[in-house]
Amino acid sequence: MTPDEVEDYRRMLEARQWLRLGYNTAASIEGLRKRIEHQRGGAAAERLINEMRQQYAIRDQWMGSQS
């Protein structure tokens, strides 16, 4: 895997974990965005939130594989 592929995979796993922890409302995601912006910057927060949106759309696929 290239470094970019590793980062994409890491971001996907992180996004899924935040969703599992219940970060799926506008208010909770806004709080998470601020937290990530403070720690890693605005661009990183935006990439993570976008990945969370993508993972939320397919959550039945990956949540089903964990049962």
CSV table of N, CA, C and O in Angstrom, one decimal:
chain,number,residue,atom,x,y,z
A,1,MET,N,0.8,-1.2,0.0
A,1,MET,CA,0.0,0.0,0.0
A,1,MET,C,0.9,1.2,0.0
A,1,MET,O,1.9,1.3,0.7
A,2,THR,N,0.4,2.2,-0.7
A,2,THR,CA,1.1,3.5,-0.7
A,2,THR,C,0.8,4.3,0.6
A,2,THR,O,-0.2,4.0,1.2
A,3,PRO,N,1.6,5.3,0.9
A,3,PRO,CA,1.2,6.1,2.1
A,3,PRO,C,-0.2,6.7,2.0
A,3,PRO,O,-0.9,6.8,3.0
A,4,ASP,N,-0.6,7.1,0.8
A,4,ASP,CA,-1.9,7.7,0.6
A,4,ASP,C,-3.0,6.7,0.9
A,4,ASP,O,-4.0,7.0,1.5
A,5,GLU,N,-2.8,5.5,0.4
A,5,GLU,CA,-3.7,4.4,0.6
A,5,GLU,C,-3.8,4.0,2.1
A,5,GLU,O,-4.9,3.8,2.6
A,6,VAL,N,-2.7,4.0,2.8
A,6,VAL,CA,-2.7,3.8,4.2
A,6,VAL,C,-3.5,4.8,4.9
A,6,VAL,O,-4.3,4.6,5.8
A,7,GLU,N,-3.3,6.1,4.6
A,7,GLU,CA,-4.0,7.2,5.2
A,7,GLU,C,-5.5,7.1,4.9
A,7,GLU,O,-6.3,7.4,5.8
A,8,ASP,N,-5.9,6.8,3.7
A,8,ASP,CA,-7.3,6.6,3.4
A,8,ASP,C,-7.9,5.5,4.2
A,8,ASP,O,-9.0,5.7,4.7
A,9,TYR,N,-7.2,4.4,4.3
A,9,TYR,CA,-7.7,3.3,5.1
A,9,TYR,C,-7.9,3.7,6.6
A,9,TYR,O,-8.9,3.4,7.2
A,10,ARG,N,-6.9,4.4,7.1
A,10,ARG,CA,-6.9,4.8,8.5
A,10,ARG,C,-8.1,5.7,8.8
A,10,ARG,O,-8.8,5.6,9.7
A,11,ARG,N,-8.3,6.7,7.8
A,11,ARG,CA,-9.4,7.6,7.9
A,11,ARG,C,-10.8,6.9,7.9
A,11,ARG,O,-11.7,7.2,8.6
A,12,MET,N,-10.9,5.8,7.0
A,12,MET,CA,-12.1,5.1,6.9
A,12,MET,C,-12.4,4.4,8.3
A,12,MET,O,-13.5,4.4,8.8
A,13,LEU,N,-11.3,3.8,8.9
A,13,LEU,CA,-11.5,3.1,10.2
A,13,LEU,C,-11.9,4.1,11.3
A,13,LEU,O,-12.7,3.8,12.1
A,14,GLU,N,-11.3,5.3,11.2
A,14,GLU,CA,-11.6,6.3,12.2
A,14,GLU,C,-13.0,6.7,12.1
A,14,GLU,O,-13.8,6.9,13.1
A,15,ALA,N,-13.4,7.0,10.9
A,15,ALA,CA,-14.8,7.4,10.6
A,15,ALA,C,-15.8,6.4,11.1
A,15,ALA,O,-16.8,6.8,11.8
A,16,ARG,N,-15.6,5.2,10.8
A,16,ARG,CA,-16.5,4.1,11.3
A,16,ARG,C,-16.5,4.1,12.8
A,16,ARG,O,-17.6,3.9,13.4
A,17,GLN,N,-15.4,4.3,13.5
A,17,GLN,CA,-15.3,4.2,14.9
A,17,GLN,C,-16.2,5.4,15.5
A,17,GLN,O,-16.9,5.2,16.5
A,18,TRP,N,-16.0,6.6,15.0
A,18,TRP,CA,-16.8,7.7,15.5
A,18,TRP,C,-18.3,7.4,15.3
A,18,TRP,O,-19.1,7.7,16.2
A,19,LEU,N,-18.7,6.8,14.2
A,19,LEU,CA,-20.1,6.5,13.9
A,19,LEU,C,-20.6,5.5,14.9
A,19,LEU,O,-21.7,5.6,15.5
A,20,ARG,N,-19.7,4.5,15.2
A,20,ARG,CA,-20.1,3.5,16.2
A,20,ARG,C,-20.3,4.1,17.6
A,20,ARG,O,-21.1,3.6,18.4
A,21,LEU,N,-19.5,5.1,17.9
A,21,LEU,CA,-19.6,5.8,19.2
A,21,LEU,C,-20.8,6.7,19.3
A,21,LEU,O,-21.0,7.4,20.3
A,22,GLY,N,-21.6,6.8,18.2
A,22,GLY,CA,-22.8,7.6,18.2
A,22,GLY,C,-22.7,9.0,17.7
A,22,GLY,O,-23.6,9.8,17.8
A,23,TYR,N,-21.6,9.3,17.0
A,23,TYR,CA,-21.5,10.7,16.4
A,23,TYR,C,-22.2,10.7,15.1
A,23,TYR,O,-21.6,10.5,14.0
A,24,ASN,N,-23.5,10.8,15.1
A,24,ASN,CA,-24.4,10.8,13.9
A,24,ASN,C,-25.5,11.8,13.9
A,24,ASN,O,-26.4,11.7,13.1
A,25,THR,N,-25.4,12.8,14.8
A,25,THR,CA,-26.3,13.9,14.8
A,25,THR,C,-25.5,15.2,14.4
A,25,THR,O,-24.3,15.2,14.5
A,26,ALA,N,-26.3,16.2,13.9
A,26,ALA,CA,-25.6,17.4,13.5
A,26,ALA,C,-24.8,18.0,14.7
A,26,ALA,O,-23.7,18.5,14.5
A,27,ALA,N,-25.4,18.0,15.9
A,27,ALA,CA,-24.7,18.6,17.0
A,27,ALA,C,-23.5,17.9,17.4
A,27,ALA,O,-22.4,18.5,17.7
A,28,SER,N,-23.5,16.5,17.4
A,28,SER,CA,-22.4,15.8,17.8
A,28,SER,C,-21.3,15.9,16.8
A,28,SER,O,-20.1,15.9,17.1
A,29,ILE,N,-21.6,15.9,15.5
A,29,ILE,CA,-20.6,16.0,14.5
A,29,ILE,C,-20.0,17.4,14.5
A,29,ILE,O,-18.8,17.5,14.3
A,30,GLU,N,-20.7,18.4,14.8
A,30,GLU,CA,-20.1,19.8,14.9
A,30,GLU,C,-19.1,19.8,16.0
A,30,GLU,O,-18.1,20.4,15.9
A,31,GLY,N,-19.5,19.2,17.2
A,31,GLY,CA,-18.5,19.1,18.3
A,31,GLY,C,-17.3,18.4,17.9
A,31,GLY,O,-16.1,18.8,18.2
A,32,LEU,N,-17.4,17.3,17.2
A,32,LEU,CA,-16.3,16.5,16.7
A,32,LEU,C,-15.5,17.3,15.7
A,32,LEU,O,-14.2,17.3,15.8
A,33,ARG,N,-16.1,18.0,14.8
A,33,ARG,CA,-15.4,18.8,13.9
A,33,ARG,C,-14.5,19.8,14.6
A,33,ARG,O,-13.3,20.0,14.2
A,34,LYS,N,-15.0,20.5,15.6
A,34,LYS,CA,-14.2,21.5,16.3
A,34,LYS,C,-13.1,20.8,17.0
A,34,LYS,O,-11.9,21.4,17.1
A,35,ARG,N,-13.3,19.6,17.6
A,35,ARG,CA,-12.2,18.9,18.3
A,35,ARG,C,-11.1,18.5,17.3
A,35,ARG,O,-9.9,18.7,17.6
A,36,ILE,N,-11.5,18.0,16.1
A,36,ILE,CA,-10.5,17.6,15.2
A,36,ILE,C,-9.8,18.8,14.6
A,36,ILE,O,-8.6,18.8,14.4
A,37,GLU,N,-10.5,19.9,14.3
A,37,GLU,CA,-9.9,21.1,13.8
A,37,GLU,C,-8.8,21.6,14.8
A,37,GLU,O,-7.8,22.0,14.4
A,38,HIS,N,-9.1,21.6,16.1
A,38,HIS,CA,-8.2,22.0,17.1
A,38,HIS,C,-6.9,21.1,17.1
A,38,HIS,O,-5.8,21.6,17.2
A,39,GLN,N,-7.1,19.8,17.0
A,39,GLN,CA,-6.0,18.9,17.0
A,39,GLN,C,-5.2,18.8,15.7
A,39,GLN,O,-4.0,18.7,15.8
A,40,ARG,N,-5.9,18.8,14.6
A,40,ARG,CA,-5.3,18.4,13.3
A,40,ARG,C,-5.4,19.5,12.2
A,40,ARG,O,-4.9,19.3,11.2
A,41,GLY,N,-6.3,20.4,12.5
A,41,GLY,CA,-6.5,21.5,11.4
A,41,GLY,C,-7.8,21.3,10.7
A,41,GLY,O,-8.4,20.2,10.7
A,42,GLY,N,-8.3,22.3,10.0
A,42,GLY,CA,-9.5,22.3,9.3
A,42,GLY,C,-9.6,21.3,8.2
A,42,GLY,O,-10.7,20.7,8.0
A,43,ALA,N,-8.6,21.2,7.4
A,43,ALA,CA,-8.6,20.3,6.3
A,43,ALA,C,-8.8,18.8,6.7
A,43,ALA,O,-9.6,18.1,6.1
A,44,ALA,N,-8.1,18.5,7.8
A,44,ALA,CA,-8.2,17.1,8.3
A,44,ALA,C,-9.6,16.8,8.8
A,44,ALA,O,-10.2,15.8,8.6
A,45,ALA,N,-10.2,17.8,9.5
A,45,ALA,CA,-11.5,17.7,10.0
A,45,ALA,C,-12.5,17.5,8.9
A,45,ALA,O,-13.4,16.7,8.9
A,46,GLU,N,-12.4,18.3,7.8
A,46,GLU,CA,-13.3,18.2,6.7
A,46,GLU,C,-13.2,16.8,6.0
A,46,GLU,O,-14.2,16.2,5.6
A,47,ARG,N,-12.0,16.3,5.8
A,47,ARG,CA,-11.8,15.0,5.2
A,47,ARG,C,-12.4,13.9,6.1
A,47,ARG,O,-13.1,13.0,5.5
A,48,LEU,N,-12.3,14.0,7.4
A,48,LEU,CA,-12.9,13.0,8.3
A,48,LEU,C,-14.4,13.1,8.2
A,48,LEU,O,-15.1,12.0,8.1
A,49,ILE,N,-15.0,14.3,8.3
A,49,ILE,CA,-16.4,14.4,8.2
A,49,ILE,C,-17.0,13.9,6.9
A,49,ILE,O,-18.0,13.2,6.9
A,50,ASN,N,-16.3,14.2,5.8
A,50,ASN,CA,-16.7,13.6,4.5
A,50,ASN,C,-16.6,12.1,4.5
A,50,ASN,O,-17.5,11.5,4.0
A,51,GLU,N,-15.6,11.6,5.1
A,51,GLU,CA,-15.5,10.1,5.1
A,51,GLU,C,-16.6,9.5,6.0
A,51,GLU,O,-17.2,8.5,5.7
A,52,MET,N,-16.9,10.2,7.1
A,52,MET,CA,-18.1,9.8,7.9
A,52,MET,C,-19.4,9.7,7.1
A,52,MET,O,-20.2,8.8,7.3
A,53,ARG,N,-19.6,10.7,6.3
A,53,ARG,CA,-20.8,10.8,5.5
A,53,ARG,C,-20.8,9.5,4.5
A,53,ARG,O,-21.8,8.9,4.4
A,54,GLN,N,-19.7,9.3,3.9
A,54,GLN,CA,-19.6,8.1,3.0
A,54,GLN,C,-19.8,6.8,3.7
A,54,GLN,O,-20.6,5.9,3.3
A,55,GLN,N,-19.2,6.7,4.9
A,55,GLN,CA,-19.4,5.4,5.7
A,55,GLN,C,-20.8,5.3,6.2
A,55,GLN,O,-21.3,4.2,6.3
A,56,TYR,N,-21.4,6.4,6.6
A,56,TYR,CA,-22.8,6.3,7.1
A,56,TYR,C,-23.7,5.8,6.0
A,56,TYR,O,-24.6,5.0,6.3
A,57,ALA,N,-23.4,6.2,4.8
A,57,ALA,CA,-24.3,5.8,3.6
A,57,ALA,C,-24.2,4.3,3.4
A,57,ALA,O,-25.2,3.7,2.9
A,58,ILE,N,-23.1,3.7,3.8
A,58,ILE,CA,-22.9,2.2,3.5
A,58,ILE,C,-22.8,1.4,4.8
A,58,ILE,O,-22.3,0.3,4.9
A,59,ARG,N,-23.3,2.0,5.9
A,59,ARG,CA,-23.1,1.4,7.2
A,59,ARG,C,-23.7,0.0,7.3
A,59,ARG,O,-23.2,-0.8,8.1
A,60,ASP,N,-24.8,-0.3,6.6
A,60,ASP,CA,-25.4,-1.6,6.7
A,60,ASP,C,-24.4,-2.6,6.2
A,60,ASP,O,-24.4,-3.8,6.8
A,61,GLN,N,-23.6,-2.3,5.2
A,61,GLN,CA,-22.6,-3.3,4.7
A,61,GLN,C,-21.5,-3.6,5.8
A,61,GLN,O,-21.3,-4.8,6.0
A,62,TRP,N,-20.9,-2.6,6.4
A,62,TRP,CA,-19.8,-2.9,7.3
A,62,TRP,C,-20.3,-3.2,8.7
A,62,TRP,O,-19.7,-3.9,9.4
A,63,MET,N,-21.5,-2.7,9.1
A,63,MET,CA,-22.0,-3.1,10.4
A,63,MET,C,-22.5,-4.6,10.4
A,63,MET,O,-22.3,-5.3,11.3
A,64,GLY,N,-23.0,-5.0,9.2
A,64,GLY,CA,-23.5,-6.4,9.1
A,64,GLY,C,-22.3,-7.4,9.1
A,64,GLY,O,-22.5,-8.5,9.6
A,65,SER,N,-21.2,-7.0,8.7
A,65,SER,CA,-20.0,-7.9,8.6
A,65,SER,C,-19.4,-8.1,10.0
A,65,SER,O,-18.6,-8.9,10.2
A,66,GLN,N,-19.8,-7.3,11.0
A,66,GLN,CA,-19.3,-7.4,12.4
A,66,GLN,C,-20.1,-8.3,13.2
A,66,GLN,O,-19.7,-8.7,14.3
A,67,SER,N,-21.3,-8.7,12.8
A,67,SER,CA,-22.1,-9.5,13.6
A,67,SER,C,-21.7,-11.0,13.6
A,67,SER,O,-21.2,-11.5,12.7
